[in-house]
Amino acid sequence: MEQVRVGIIGIGNMGSSHALTLVQGHIKGAVLAAVCDARDSVREWAEKTLPQDVLFYKEPQEMYQSGSIDAVLVATPHYHHAEQAILAFRHGLHVLIEKPAGVYTKQVREMNEAALGSGKVFSIMYNQRTNPLYIKLKDLISSGELGEVRRTNWIITNWYRSQSYYDSGGWRATWAGEGGGVLINQDPHQLDLWQWTIGMMPKRVRAFCSFGKYRNIEVEDDVTAYVEYENGATGVFVTTTGEAPGTNRFEITGDRGKIVIEDGKMTFWRLRELESEFNKRNTTAFAQPECWKTEIPITGKETGHLGIIQNFIDAIREQKQLIAPGEEGIKGLTLSNAMYLSTWTDQWVDLPIDEDQFYEQLQEKIRSSQIKKSEEQATKELVDLSGTY
């Protein structure tokens, strides 16, 4: 097709931004054909801001059945990502969802199965996969330059949020409104990059989530997780919204040294030979393998949201390979679900997780959540949580 007709459901912070991106012609081979949102204020915004030929719908089903679109970008609140994607696949539409893939893996697995059965293009807005730093890291690890991964450590504590931020909306930081705290709202990109760059998922997780540790909220605002991998490697993930100043440091140790990403730079402490080979031949008690410190040059430009949308359109029109296949959204979500479940049960959680057990535990949290409104009322009041961070 010459032009992919795109519809957007959920016109909040990110949905409106994506709409303007398409209207302004930043995406080759795509045109904004329709938007969908239940709020009258959004209709007013659309009438004032968007071209007259962009159709407006209040109900997703009506837009999906209209025949006016070929693809949909789902930018609704977290809980509705999977259900809207499934509905779109049933109507023969290509789908791009905002992150996270959902709130619980049981629902996301159903979405993945619907995508597979549809034969349509399915992508997720993991725009950090376009960051040259992480592309280079993935390349160095997959090519064997770092050797076998032995340890990963990510300290991502520069997500500072004040009480005022949480008080700005009754849905914020609630189990019923967002489905979690720092793990589900701020960290989806890092949880994805953690497994994507090193090329493997843990085999088990032990986590300690603190709920309302620094702020008056019901969800987690401080997390420390320890993971173990099949090859014997270990990892630690530390995150919070309650510290200032924060840190963003990702360190990966392998058989040939270590790589650190911090302050937008990549440093490789590269061993002249594999540590395992040095250890075999060494006969001196305190000797260490020769090490070279290198600042890895990073080329290319992060294309962000535009890059993911363009790649999605190119996959539809030209069968280009997806940067972020939608099916992979379940991986980062599995990590956060495992961290919650480990905390709630106070024990190790093996991967894949017991999805029914997690769902039951989450439902208990939702039933006691501070949000007392019906799902319909909450949906109408919520702005686009995807991208509000």
Short mmCIF file of N, CA and C in Angstrom, two decimals, residues 70-72 89 92-97 115 118-124 311-322 324-327:
data_model
loop_
_atom_site.label_atom_id
_atom_site.label_comp_id
_atom_site.label_asym_id
_atom_site.label_seq_id
_atom_site.Cartn_x
_atom_site.Cartn_y
_atom_site.Cartn_z
N ASP A 70 -6.01 1.18 8.52
CA ASP A 70 -5.31 -0.08 8.26
C ASP A 70 -4.53 -0.54 9.49
N ALA A 71 -4.21 0.40 10.36
CA ALA A 71 -3.39 0.11 11.53
C ALA A 71 -3.83 0.99 12.68
N VAL A 72 -3.58 0.52 13.90
CA VAL A 72 -3.95 1.29 15.07
C VAL A 72 -2.76 1.42 16.02
N PHE A 89 -6.77 -6.80 16.30
CA PHE A 89 -6.36 -7.96 15.50
C PHE A 89 -7.58 -8.69 14.94
N GLY A 92 -8.64 -7.33 11.76
CA GLY A 92 -7.68 -7.35 10.66
C GLY A 92 -6.76 -6.16 10.58
N LEU A 93 -6.46 -5.54 11.72
CA LEU A 93 -5.62 -4.35 11.74
C LEU A 93 -4.22 -4.65 12.24
N HIS A 94 -3.25 -3.92 11.72
CA HIS A 94 -1.89 -3.95 12.26
C HIS A 94 -1.89 -3.14 13.56
N VAL A 95 -1.01 -3.50 14.51
CA VAL A 95 -1.07 -2.87 15.83
C VAL A 95 0.31 -2.46 16.33
N LEU A 96 0.37 -1.23 16.84
CA LEU A 96 1.53 -0.73 17.58
C LEU A 96 1.01 -0.28 18.93
N ILE A 97 1.53 -0.87 20.02
CA ILE A 97 1.08 -0.50 21.35
C ILE A 97 2.14 0.31 22.07
N ALA A 115 -2.10 -11.89 18.12
CA ALA A 115 -1.24 -11.30 17.10
C ALA A 115 -0.72 -12.37 16.15
N SER A 118 -3.35 -13.56 13.78
CA SER A 118 -3.86 -12.56 12.84
C SER A 118 -3.00 -12.42 11.59
N GLY A 119 -1.71 -12.69 11.71
CA GLY A 119 -0.79 -12.50 10.59
C GLY A 119 -0.48 -11.04 10.33
N LYS A 120 -0.85 -10.15 11.25
CA LYS A 120 -0.62 -8.73 11.09
C LYS A 120 0.67 -8.28 11.78
N VAL A 121 1.16 -7.12 11.40
CA VAL A 121 2.36 -6.57 12.02
C VAL A 121 2.03 -6.09 13.43
N PHE A 122 2.88 -6.45 14.37
CA PHE A 122 2.66 -6.13 15.77
C PHE A 122 3.95 -5.59 16.37
N SER A 123 3.91 -4.36 16.88
CA SER A 123 5.10 -3.74 17.45
C SER A 123 4.76 -3.06 18.77
N ILE A 124 5.80 -2.75 19.55
CA ILE A 124 5.63 -2.06 20.83
C ILE A 124 6.57 -0.87 20.88
N ASN A 311 9.50 2.49 11.63
CA ASN A 311 9.83 1.08 11.46
C ASN A 311 8.56 0.22 11.37
N PHE A 312 7.55 0.55 12.16
CA PHE A 312 6.26 -0.14 12.13
C PHE A 312 5.61 0.01 10.75
N ILE A 313 5.61 1.24 10.23
CA ILE A 313 5.03 1.49 8.92
C ILE A 313 5.83 0.77 7.82
N ASP A 314 7.16 0.80 7.94
CA ASP A 314 8.01 0.14 6.94
C ASP A 314 7.80 -1.38 6.97
N ALA A 315 7.51 -1.93 8.15
CA ALA A 315 7.26 -3.37 8.25
C ALA A 315 5.96 -3.73 7.55
N ILE A 316 4.98 -2.83 7.61
CA ILE A 316 3.71 -3.06 6.93
C ILE A 316 3.87 -2.93 5.42
N ARG A 317 4.54 -1.88 4.97
CA ARG A 317 4.64 -1.58 3.54
C ARG A 317 5.72 -2.37 2.83
N GLU A 318 6.84 -2.62 3.52
CA GLU A 318 8.01 -3.20 2.86
C GLU A 318 8.54 -4.45 3.54
N GLN A 319 7.81 -4.96 4.52
CA GLN A 319 8.21 -6.16 5.25
C GLN A 319 9.57 -5.99 5.94
N LYS A 320 9.87 -4.78 6.39
CA LYS A 320 11.12 -4.55 7.12
C LYS A 320 11.06 -5.26 8.48
N GLN A 321 12.24 -5.65 8.98
CA GLN A 321 12.31 -6.30 10.28
C GLN A 321 11.99 -5.29 11.39
N LEU A 322 11.20 -5.72 12.35
CA LEU A 322 10.81 -4.83 13.44
C LEU A 322 11.94 -4.64 14.43
N ALA A 324 11.26 -3.52 17.50
CA ALA A 324 10.65 -3.95 18.76
C ALA A 324 9.38 -4.74 18.48
N PRO A 325 9.50 -6.04 18.19
CA PRO A 325 8.31 -6.87 17.98
C PRO A 325 7.41 -6.84 19.21
N GLY A 326 6.11 -6.68 18.99
CA GLY A 326 5.19 -6.58 20.11
C GLY A 326 5.21 -7.78 21.03
N GLU A 327 5.45 -8.95 20.46
CA GLU A 327 5.48 -10.17 21.27
C GLU A 327 6.55 -10.13 22.35
#
